[in-house]
Amino acid sequence: MPAPSVARLGLLSFTPLTLLALLVILSSSQFVYTQTSEGRPVARLVSTSVDSSRPRRASDVRESVSVPALSPALADANAMERRAFEQTNIVRAQHGLPAFVWDPVLCRLARDHSANMARLGFFAHATPEGLRLKDRARAADIRYQAIAENIAYNMGYDDPGAFAVERWMISPGHRANILYAGFTSMAVGTFVAADGSVYLTQTFITR
């Protein structure tokens, strides 16, 4: 018999500065945290609102973990990424909105952020170095008119990609990003930690 899914809250460690950054994010962003009893799956979500401000100049952006060289096309996305992308477009169609176009460069950026959250032990839009989405986009030489991001963490679910979209859609902040008519492109980047924890980053853009 397979071992039951385990919900643990102590998987992430925070430095005082990272914890302070997370508290600031929670005060300005929609945050949904759900936990069931021991032995059940666990999930967390955080979203940013639309950011249409101009990116900082390169000289203002501190160096972070480098973005991988590959920018995966949809055909090269993993099953979780494709599932989340497809489910998001199903939701868009249900609300009379055009489907998102997959953006390979955003997938690269999103994968990098998911991997950084898992490896560096944080769960937020700002990295431990203090880089937010617009800073990370600028460091990756991504130009945009508007950009936003949803992130999710879950463990113990059979379909992590679809589950993340389902939970994002019942959270006002995440839902607003998914249903924002101004966004034209999107991609999802995932990372699975050694303990089975799944980190998902969904990034939206209008160039």
Coordinates of N, CA and C in Angstrom, one line a residue:
M1 N 0.9 -1.2 0.0 CA 0.0 0.0 0.0 C 0.9 1.2 0.0
P2 N 0.6 2.2 -0.9 CA 1.5 3.4 -1.0 C 1.3 4.2 0.3
A3 N 2.4 4.9 0.7 CA 2.3 5.8 1.9 C 1.4 6.9 1.6
P4 N 0.6 7.4 2.6 CA -0.3 8.5 2.5 C 0.5 9.8 2.2
S5 N -0.2 10.7 1.6 CA 0.4 12.1 1.4 C 0.5 12.7 2.8
V6 N 1.6 13.4 2.9 CA 1.9 14.0 4.2 C 1.9 15.5 4.1
A7 N 1.2 16.2 5.0 CA 1.2 17.7 5.0 C 2.2 18.1 6.1
R8 N 3.2 18.9 5.7 CA 4.1 19.4 6.7 C 4.2 20.9 6.5
L9 N 4.2 21.6 7.5 CA 4.3 23.1 7.4 C 5.7 23.6 7.6
G10 N 6.6 22.8 8.1 CA 8.0 23.2 8.4 C 8.9 23.0 7.3
L11 N 8.5 22.9 6.0 CA 9.3 22.6 4.9 C 10.2 23.8 4.5
L12 N 9.6 25.0 4.7 CA 10.3 26.2 4.3 C 10.9 26.9 5.5
S13 N 12.2 27.4 5.3 CA 12.8 28.2 6.4 C 12.9 29.6 5.9
F14 N 12.8 30.5 6.8 CA 12.8 31.9 6.4 C 13.9 32.7 7.2
T15 N 14.7 33.5 6.6 CA 15.5 34.4 7.3 C 14.7 35.6 7.8
P16 N 15.1 36.3 8.7 CA 14.3 37.5 9.2 C 14.0 38.4 8.1
L17 N 14.9 38.7 7.1 CA 14.6 39.6 6.0 C 13.6 39.0 5.1
T18 N 13.7 37.7 4.8 CA 12.7 37.1 3.9 C 11.4 37.1 4.6
L19 N 11.3 36.8 5.9 CA 10.0 36.8 6.5 C 9.4 38.2 6.5
L20 N 10.2 39.2 6.7 CA 9.7 40.6 6.6 C 9.1 40.9 5.2
A21 N 9.8 40.4 4.2 CA 9.4 40.6 2.8 C 8.1 39.9 2.6
L22 N 7.9 38.7 3.1 CA 6.7 37.9 2.9 C 5.5 38.6 3.6
L23 N 5.8 39.2 4.8 CA 4.7 39.9 5.5 C 4.3 41.1 4.7
V24 N 5.2 41.8 4.0 CA 4.8 42.9 3.2 C 4.0 42.5 2.0
I25 N 4.4 41.4 1.4 CA 3.6 40.8 0.3 C 2.2 40.5 0.7
L26 N 2.1 39.8 1.9 CA 0.8 39.4 2.4 C -0.2 40.6 2.6
S27 N 0.4 41.7 3.0 CA -0.4 42.9 3.3 C -1.0 43.5 2.1
S28 N -0.4 43.2 0.9 CA -0.8 43.9 -0.3 C -1.3 42.9 -1.4
S29 N -1.2 41.6 -1.2 CA -1.6 40.7 -2.2 C -2.6 39.7 -1.6
Q30 N -3.4 39.1 -2.5 CA -4.3 38.0 -2.0 C -3.5 36.8 -1.7
F31 N -3.7 36.2 -0.5 CA -3.0 35.0 -0.1 C -4.0 34.0 0.4
V32 N -3.9 32.8 -0.2 CA -4.8 31.7 0.2 C -3.9 30.6 0.8
Y33 N -4.2 30.2 2.0 CA -3.5 29.1 2.6 C -4.5 28.0 3.0
T34 N -4.3 26.8 2.6 CA -5.3 25.8 3.0 C -4.5 24.6 3.5
Q35 N -5.0 24.1 4.6 CA -4.3 22.9 5.2 C -5.4 22.0 5.8
T36 N -5.2 20.7 5.5 CA -6.1 19.7 6.2 C -5.3 19.0 7.2
S37 N -5.9 18.0 7.9 CA -5.3 17.3 9.0 C -4.1 16.5 8.5
E38 N -3.3 16.1 9.4 CA -2.1 15.3 9.1 C -2.4 14.2 8.2
G39 N -1.6 13.9 7.2 CA -1.8 12.9 6.3 C -2.6 13.3 5.0
R40 N -3.0 14.6 4.9 CA -3.7 15.1 3.8 C -2.8 16.0 3.0
P41 N -3.2 16.3 1.7 CA -2.4 17.2 0.9 C -2.4 18.6 1.5
V42 N -1.4 19.4 1.1 CA -1.3 20.8 1.6 C -1.0 21.7 0.4
A43 N -1.5 22.9 0.4 CA -1.3 23.9 -0.7 C -1.2 25.3 -0.2
R44 N -0.4 26.1 -0.9 CA -0.3 27.5 -0.6 C -0.4 28.3 -1.9
L45 N -0.9 29.5 -1.9 CA -1.0 30.3 -3.1 C -0.6 31.7 -2.8
V46 N 0.0 32.4 -3.7 CA 0.3 33.9 -3.6 C 0.2 34.5 -5.0
S47 N -0.4 35.7 -5.1 CA -0.5 36.3 -6.4 C 0.0 37.8 -6.3
T48 N 0.5 38.3 -7.5 CA 0.8 39.7 -7.6 C -0.3 40.3 -8.4
S49 N -0.5 41.6 -8.3 CA -1.4 42.4 -9.1 C -0.7 42.8 -10.4
V50 N -1.4 43.3 -11.3 CA -0.8 43.7 -12.6 C 0.2 44.8 -12.4
D51 N 1.4 44.7 -12.9 CA 2.4 45.7 -12.8 C 2.7 46.2 -14.2
S52 N 2.3 47.5 -14.4 CA 2.5 48.1 -15.7 C 3.6 49.1 -15.6
S53 N 4.3 49.2 -14.5 CA 5.4 50.2 -14.4 C 6.6 49.7 -15.2
R54 N 7.4 50.7 -15.6 CA 8.5 50.4 -16.4 C 9.6 49.6 -15.5
P55 N 10.3 48.6 -16.1 CA 11.3 47.9 -15.3 C 12.4 48.9 -14.9
R56 N 13.1 48.5 -13.9 CA 14.3 49.3 -13.5 C 15.4 49.2 -14.5
R57 N 16.3 50.1 -14.5 CA 17.5 50.0 -15.4 C 18.3 48.8 -14.9
A58 N 19.1 48.3 -15.8 CA 19.9 47.1 -15.4 C 20.9 47.4 -14.3
S59 N 21.4 48.6 -14.2 CA 22.3 49.0 -13.1 C 21.6 49.0 -11.7
D60 N 20.3 49.0 -11.7 CA 19.6 49.0 -10.4 C 19.2 47.6 -10.0
V61 N 19.5 46.6 -10.8 CA 19.0 45.2 -10.5 C 20.2 44.5 -10.0
R62 N 20.1 43.9 -8.8 CA 21.2 43.1 -8.2 C 21.2 41.7 -8.8
E63 N 22.3 41.1 -8.8 CA 22.4 39.8 -9.5 C 21.7 38.7 -8.6
S64 N 21.0 37.9 -9.3 CA 20.3 36.7 -8.6 C 20.8 35.5 -9.2
V65 N 20.1 34.3 -8.9 CA 20.4 33.1 -9.5 C 20.2 33.2 -11.0
S66 N 21.1 32.8 -11.9 CA 20.9 33.0 -13.3 C 19.8 32.2 -13.9
V67 N 19.2 32.7 -15.0 CA 18.1 32.1 -15.6 C 18.6 31.1 -16.6
P68 N 18.1 29.8 -16.6 CA 18.6 28.8 -17.5 C 18.5 29.3 -19.0
A69 N 19.4 28.7 -19.8 CA 19.5 29.2 -21.2 C 18.3 28.8 -22.1
L70 N 17.7 27.7 -21.8 CA 16.6 27.2 -22.6 C 15.3 27.9 -22.4
S71 N 14.6 28.2 -23.4 CA 13.2 28.8 -23.3 C 12.3 27.8 -24.0
P72 N 11.6 26.9 -23.2 CA 10.9 25.8 -23.7 C 9.6 26.2 -24.5
A73 N 9.4 25.7 -25.7 CA 8.2 25.8 -26.4 C 7.1 25.0 -25.7
L74 N 5.9 25.2 -26.0 CA 4.8 24.4 -25.4 C 5.0 22.9 -25.5
A75 N 5.5 22.5 -26.7 CA 5.7 21.1 -26.9 C 6.8 20.5 -26.0
D76 N 7.7 21.4 -25.5 CA 8.7 20.9 -24.6 C 8.4 21.1 -23.1
A77 N 7.3 21.7 -22.9 CA 6.9 21.9 -21.5 C 6.6 20.5 -20.8
N78 N 6.7 20.4 -19.5 CA 6.4 19.2 -18.9 C 4.9 19.0 -18.7
A79 N 4.5 17.9 -18.2 CA 3.0 17.6 -18.2 C 2.3 18.5 -17.3
M80 N 2.9 18.9 -16.1 CA 2.2 19.8 -15.2 C 2.1 21.2 -15.8
E81 N 3.1 21.6 -16.5 CA 3.1 23.0 -17.1 C 2.0 23.0 -18.2
R82 N 2.0 22.0 -19.0 CA 1.0 22.0 -20.1 C -0.4 21.9 -19.5
R83 N -0.6 21.1 -18.4 CA -1.9 20.9 -17.8 C -2.4 22.3 -17.3
A84 N -1.5 23.0 -16.5 CA -1.9 24.3 -16.0 C -2.2 25.3 -17.1
F85 N -1.4 25.3 -18.1 CA -1.7 26.2 -19.2 C -3.0 25.9 -19.9
E86 N -3.3 24.6 -20.2 CA -4.5 24.2 -20.9 C -5.7 24.5 -20.0
Q87 N -5.6 24.2 -18.7 CA -6.8 24.5 -17.8 C -7.0 26.0 -17.7
T88 N -6.0 26.8 -17.7 CA -6.2 28.2 -17.7 C -6.9 28.7 -18.9
N89 N -6.5 28.2 -20.1 CA -7.2 28.6 -21.3 C -8.6 28.1 -21.4
I90 N -8.9 27.0 -20.8 CA -10.3 26.5 -20.7 C -11.1 27.5 -19.9
V91 N -10.6 27.9 -18.8 CA -11.3 28.9 -17.9 C -11.5 30.2 -18.7
R92 N -10.4 30.7 -19.4 CA -10.6 31.9 -20.2 C -11.7 31.8 -21.2
A93 N -11.8 30.6 -21.9 CA -12.8 30.4 -22.9 C -14.2 30.5 -22.2
Q94 N -14.3 29.9 -21.0 CA -15.6 29.9 -20.3 C -16.1 31.3 -20.0
H95 N -15.1 32.3 -19.9 CA -15.5 33.7 -19.6 C -15.4 34.6 -20.8
G96 N -15.4 33.9 -22.0 CA -15.5 34.7 -23.3 C -14.2 35.5 -23.6
L97 N -13.1 35.0 -23.1 CA -11.8 35.6 -23.3 C -10.9 34.8 -24.2
P98 N -10.1 35.5 -25.0 CA -9.2 34.7 -25.9 C -8.2 33.9 -25.2
A99 N -7.7 32.8 -25.8 CA -6.7 32.0 -25.1 C -5.4 32.7 -25.1
F100 N -4.7 32.3 -24.0 CA -3.3 32.8 -23.9 C -2.4 32.1 -25.0
V101 N -1.4 32.9 -25.4 CA -0.4 32.3 -26.3 C 0.8 31.9 -25.3
W102 N 1.3 30.7 -25.5 CA 2.4 30.2 -24.7 C 3.7 31.1 -25.0
D103 N 4.3 31.5 -24.0 CA 5.5 32.4 -24.2 C 6.7 31.6 -23.6
P104 N 7.6 31.1 -24.5 CA 8.8 30.3 -24.1 C 9.7 31.0 -23.1
V105 N 9.9 32.3 -23.3 CA 10.8 33.0 -22.4 C 10.2 33.2 -21.0
L106 N 8.9 33.3 -21.0 CA 8.2 33.4 -19.6 C 8.3 32.0 -18.9
C107 N 8.3 30.9 -19.7 CA 8.4 29.6 -19.1 C 9.8 29.5 -18.4
R108 N 10.8 30.0 -19.1 CA 12.1 29.9 -18.6 C 12.2 30.8 -17.3
L109 N 11.6 32.0 -17.3 CA 11.6 32.8 -16.1 C 10.9 32.2 -15.0
A110 N 9.7 31.6 -15.3 CA 8.9 30.9 -14.3 C 9.5 29.7 -13.7
R111 N 10.2 28.9 -14.5 CA 10.9 27.7 -14.0 C 12.0 28.1 -13.1
D112 N 12.7 29.2 -13.4 CA 13.8 29.7 -12.6 C 13.3 30.1 -11.2
H113 N 12.1 30.8 -11.2 CA 11.6 31.2 -9.9 C 11.1 30.1 -9.1
S114 N 10.5 29.1 -9.7 CA 10.0 27.9 -8.9 C 11.2 27.2 -8.3
A115 N 12.2 27.0 -9.1 CA 13.4 26.3 -8.7 C 14.1 27.1 -7.5
N116 N 14.2 28.4 -7.7 CA 14.8 29.2 -6.6 C 14.0 29.1 -5.3
M117 N 12.7 29.1 -5.4 CA 11.9 29.0 -4.2 C 12.2 27.7 -3.4
A118 N 12.3 26.6 -4.2 CA 12.5 25.3 -3.6 C 14.0 25.2 -3.0
R119 N 14.9 25.7 -3.8 CA 16.3 25.5 -3.4 C 16.8 26.5 -2.3
L120 N 16.2 27.7 -2.3 CA 16.6 28.7 -1.4 C 15.7 28.8 -0.2
G121 N 14.6 28.0 -0.2 CA 13.7 27.9 1.0 C 12.9 29.2 1.3
F122 N 12.2 29.7 0.2 CA 11.3 30.8 0.4 C 10.1 30.6 -0.4
F123 N 9.0 31.3 -0.1 CA 7.8 31.2 -0.9 C 7.2 32.6 -1.0
A124 N 7.6 33.3 -2.1 CA 7.2 34.7 -2.3 C 7.6 35.1 -3.7
H125 N 7.1 36.3 -4.0 CA 7.4 36.9 -5.3 C 8.8 37.5 -5.3
A126 N 9.2 38.0 -4.1 CA 10.5 38.6 -3.9 C 11.5 37.5 -3.5
T127 N 12.7 37.5 -4.2 CA 13.7 36.6 -3.8 C 14.4 37.0 -2.5
P128 N 15.2 36.2 -1.9 CA 15.9 36.6 -0.7 C 16.8 37.8 -0.9
E129 N 17.2 38.1 -2.2 CA 18.0 39.3 -2.5 C 17.1 40.5 -2.7
G130 N 15.8 40.3 -2.6 CA 14.9 41.4 -2.7 C 14.4 41.7 -4.2
L131 N 14.7 40.8 -5.1 CA 14.3 41.0 -6.5 C 12.8 40.6 -6.7
R132 N 12.0 41.5 -7.2 CA 10.6 41.2 -7.5 C 10.5 40.8 -8.9
L133 N 9.2 40.5 -9.3 CA 9.0 40.1 -10.7 C 9.6 41.0 -11.7
K134 N 9.3 42.3 -11.6 CA 9.8 43.2 -12.6 C 11.3 43.3 -12.7
D135 N 11.9 43.1 -11.5 CA 13.4 43.0 -11.5 C 13.9 41.8 -12.2
R136 N 13.3 40.6 -11.9 CA 13.7 39.4 -12.5 C 13.5 39.4 -14.1
A137 N 12.3 40.0 -14.5 CA 12.1 40.2 -15.9 C 13.1 41.0 -16.6
R138 N 13.5 42.1 -15.9 CA 14.5 43.0 -16.5 C 15.8 42.3 -16.6
A139 N 16.2 41.6 -15.6 CA 17.5 40.9 -15.6 C 17.5 39.8 -16.7
A140 N 16.4 39.3 -17.1 CA 16.3 38.3 -18.2 C 16.1 39.0 -19.5
D141 N 16.1 40.3 -19.5 CA 16.0 41.1 -20.7 C 14.6 41.0 -21.4
I142 N 13.6 40.9 -20.5 CA 12.2 40.8 -20.9 C 11.6 42.2 -20.9
R143 N 11.1 42.6 -22.0 CA 10.4 43.9 -22.1 C 8.9 43.7 -22.0
Y144 N 8.2 44.6 -21.4 CA 6.8 44.4 -21.3 C 6.0 45.7 -21.1
Q145 N 4.7 45.6 -21.4 CA 3.8 46.7 -21.1 C 3.1 46.5 -19.7
A146 N 2.8 45.2 -19.5 CA 2.2 44.8 -18.2 C 2.6 43.3 -17.9
I147 N 2.8 43.1 -16.6 CA 3.3 41.7 -16.2 C 2.7 41.4 -14.9
A148 N 2.4 40.2 -14.6 CA 2.0 39.7 -13.3 C 2.3 38.3 -13.1
E149 N 2.1 37.8 -11.9 CA 2.5 36.4 -11.6 C 1.6 35.8 -10.5
N150 N 1.3 34.5 -10.6 CA 0.7 33.7 -9.6 C 1.7 32.6 -9.2
I151 N 1.8 32.3 -7.9 CA 2.7 31.2 -7.5 C 1.9 30.3 -6.6
A152 N 2.3 29.0 -6.7 CA 1.6 28.0 -5.8 C 2.5 27.0 -5.4
Y153 N 2.2 26.4 -4.3 CA 3.0 25.3 -3.7 C 2.0 24.2 -3.3
N154 N 2.2 23.0 -3.7 CA 1.3 21.9 -3.2 C 2.1 20.6 -3.1
M155 N 1.5 19.7 -2.4 CA 2.2 18.4 -2.1 C 1.1 17.3 -1.9
G156 N 1.2 16.2 -2.6 CA 0.3 15.1 -2.3 C -0.9 15.1 -3.2
Y157 N -0.9 15.9 -4.3 CA -2.1 15.9 -5.2 C -1.7 15.2 -6.5
D158 N -2.7 14.4 -7.0 CA -2.5 13.6 -8.2 C -2.3 14.5 -9.5
D159 N -2.9 15.7 -9.5 CA -2.9 16.5 -10.7 C -2.5 18.0 -10.2
P160 N -1.2 18.2 -9.9 CA -0.8 19.5 -9.3 C -1.1 20.7 -10.2
G161 N -1.0 20.5 -11.5 CA -1.2 21.7 -12.4 C -2.7 22.1 -12.4
A162 N -3.6 21.1 -12.6 CA -5.0 21.5 -12.6 C -5.5 21.9 -11.2
F163 N -4.9 21.3 -10.2 CA -5.3 21.8 -8.8 C -4.9 23.2 -8.6
A164 N -3.7 23.6 -9.0 CA -3.3 25.0 -8.8 C -4.2 26.0 -9.5
V165 N -4.6 25.6 -10.8 CA -5.6 26.5 -11.5 C -6.9 26.6 -10.8
E166 N -7.4 25.4 -10.3 CA -8.7 25.4 -9.5 C -8.6 26.3 -8.3
R167 N -7.5 26.2 -7.6 CA -7.4 27.1 -6.4 C -7.2 28.5 -6.7
W168 N -6.4 28.8 -7.8 CA -6.2 30.2 -8.2 C -7.6 30.8 -8.5
M169 N -8.5 30.1 -9.1 CA -9.7 30.6 -9.6 C -10.7 30.9 -8.5
I170 N -10.5 30.4 -7.3 CA -11.3 30.8 -6.2 C -10.7 31.8 -5.2
S171 N -9.6 32.4 -5.7 CA -8.9 33.4 -5.0 C -9.0 34.7 -5.8
P172 N -9.5 35.8 -5.3 CA -9.7 37.0 -6.1 C -8.5 37.5 -6.8
G173 N -7.4 37.5 -6.1 CA -6.1 38.1 -6.7 C -5.6 37.2 -7.9
H174 N -5.6 35.9 -7.7 CA -5.2 35.0 -8.7 C -6.2 35.0 -9.9
R175 N -7.4 35.0 -9.6 CA -8.5 35.0 -10.6 C -8.4 36.2 -11.5
A176 N -8.1 37.4 -10.9 CA -8.0 38.6 -11.6 C -6.9 38.6 -12.6
N177 N -5.8 38.0 -12.2 CA -4.7 37.8 -13.2 C -5.1 36.9 -14.4
I178 N -5.7 35.8 -14.1 CA -6.1 34.8 -15.1 C -7.1 35.4 -16.1
L179 N -8.0 36.2 -15.5 CA -9.1 36.8 -16.4 C -8.9 38.2 -16.8
Y180 N -7.7 38.7 -16.7 CA -7.4 40.0 -17.1 C -7.3 40.1 -18.6
A181 N -8.2 40.8 -19.3 CA -8.3 40.8 -20.7 C -7.0 41.5 -21.4
G182 N -6.3 42.2 -20.6 CA -5.1 42.9 -21.2 C -3.9 42.0 -21.4
F183 N -3.9 40.8 -20.8 CA -2.8 39.9 -21.0 C -3.0 39.1 -22.2
T184 N -1.9 38.9 -23.0 CA -2.0 38.1 -24.2 C -1.3 36.8 -24.2
S185 N -0.2 36.8 -23.4 CA 0.6 35.6 -23.3 C 0.8 35.2 -21.9
M186 N 1.2 33.9 -21.7 CA 1.4 33.3 -20.4 C 2.2 32.1 -20.5
A187 N 2.8 31.7 -19.4 CA 3.5 30.4 -19.3 C 3.6 30.0 -17.9
V188 N 3.8 28.7 -17.7 CA 3.9 28.1 -16.3 C 5.3 27.4 -16.3
G189 N 5.9 27.6 -15.1 CA 7.2 26.9 -14.9 C 7.1 26.2 -13.5
T190 N 7.5 24.9 -13.5 CA 7.4 24.1 -12.3 C 8.7 23.6 -11.8
F191 N 8.7 23.2 -10.6 CA 9.9 22.5 -10.0 C 9.4 21.6 -8.9
V192 N 9.9 20.3 -9.0 CA 9.5 19.3 -8.0 C 10.7 19.0 -7.1
A193 N 10.5 19.3 -5.8 CA 11.6 19.1 -4.9 C 11.8 17.6 -4.6
A194 N 12.9 17.2 -3.9 CA 13.2 15.8 -3.6 C 12.1 15.2 -2.8
D195 N 11.4 16.0 -1.9 CA 10.4 15.4 -1.1 C 9.0 15.3 -1.7
G196 N 9.0 15.7 -3.0 CA 7.7 15.7 -3.7 C 6.9 17.0 -3.7
S197 N 7.4 18.0 -3.0 CA 6.8 19.3 -3.0 C 6.8 19.9 -4.4
V198 N 5.7 20.4 -4.9 CA 5.6 21.0 -6.2 C 5.5 22.5 -6.1
Y199 N 6.4 23.2 -6.8 CA 6.3 24.7 -6.9 C 5.9 25.1 -8.3
L200 N 4.9 25.9 -8.4 CA 4.4 26.4 -9.7 C 4.4 27.9 -9.8
T201 N 4.9 28.4 -10.9 CA 4.9 29.9 -11.1 C 4.2 30.1 -12.4
Q202 N 3.2 30.9 -12.4 CA 2.4 31.3 -13.6 C 2.7 32.8 -13.9
T203 N 3.2 33.1 -15.1 CA 3.6 34.5 -15.4 C 2.8 34.9 -16.6
F204 N 2.2 36.1 -16.5 CA 1.4 36.7 -17.6 C 2.1 37.9 -18.1
I205 N 1.9 38.2 -19.4 CA 2.6 39.4 -20.0 C 1.8 40.0 -21.1
T206 N 2.0 41.3 -21.3 CA 1.6 42.0 -22.6 C 2.9 42.7 -23.0
R207 N 3.4 42.4 -24.1 CA 4.6 43.0 -24.6 C 4.3 44.3 -25.4

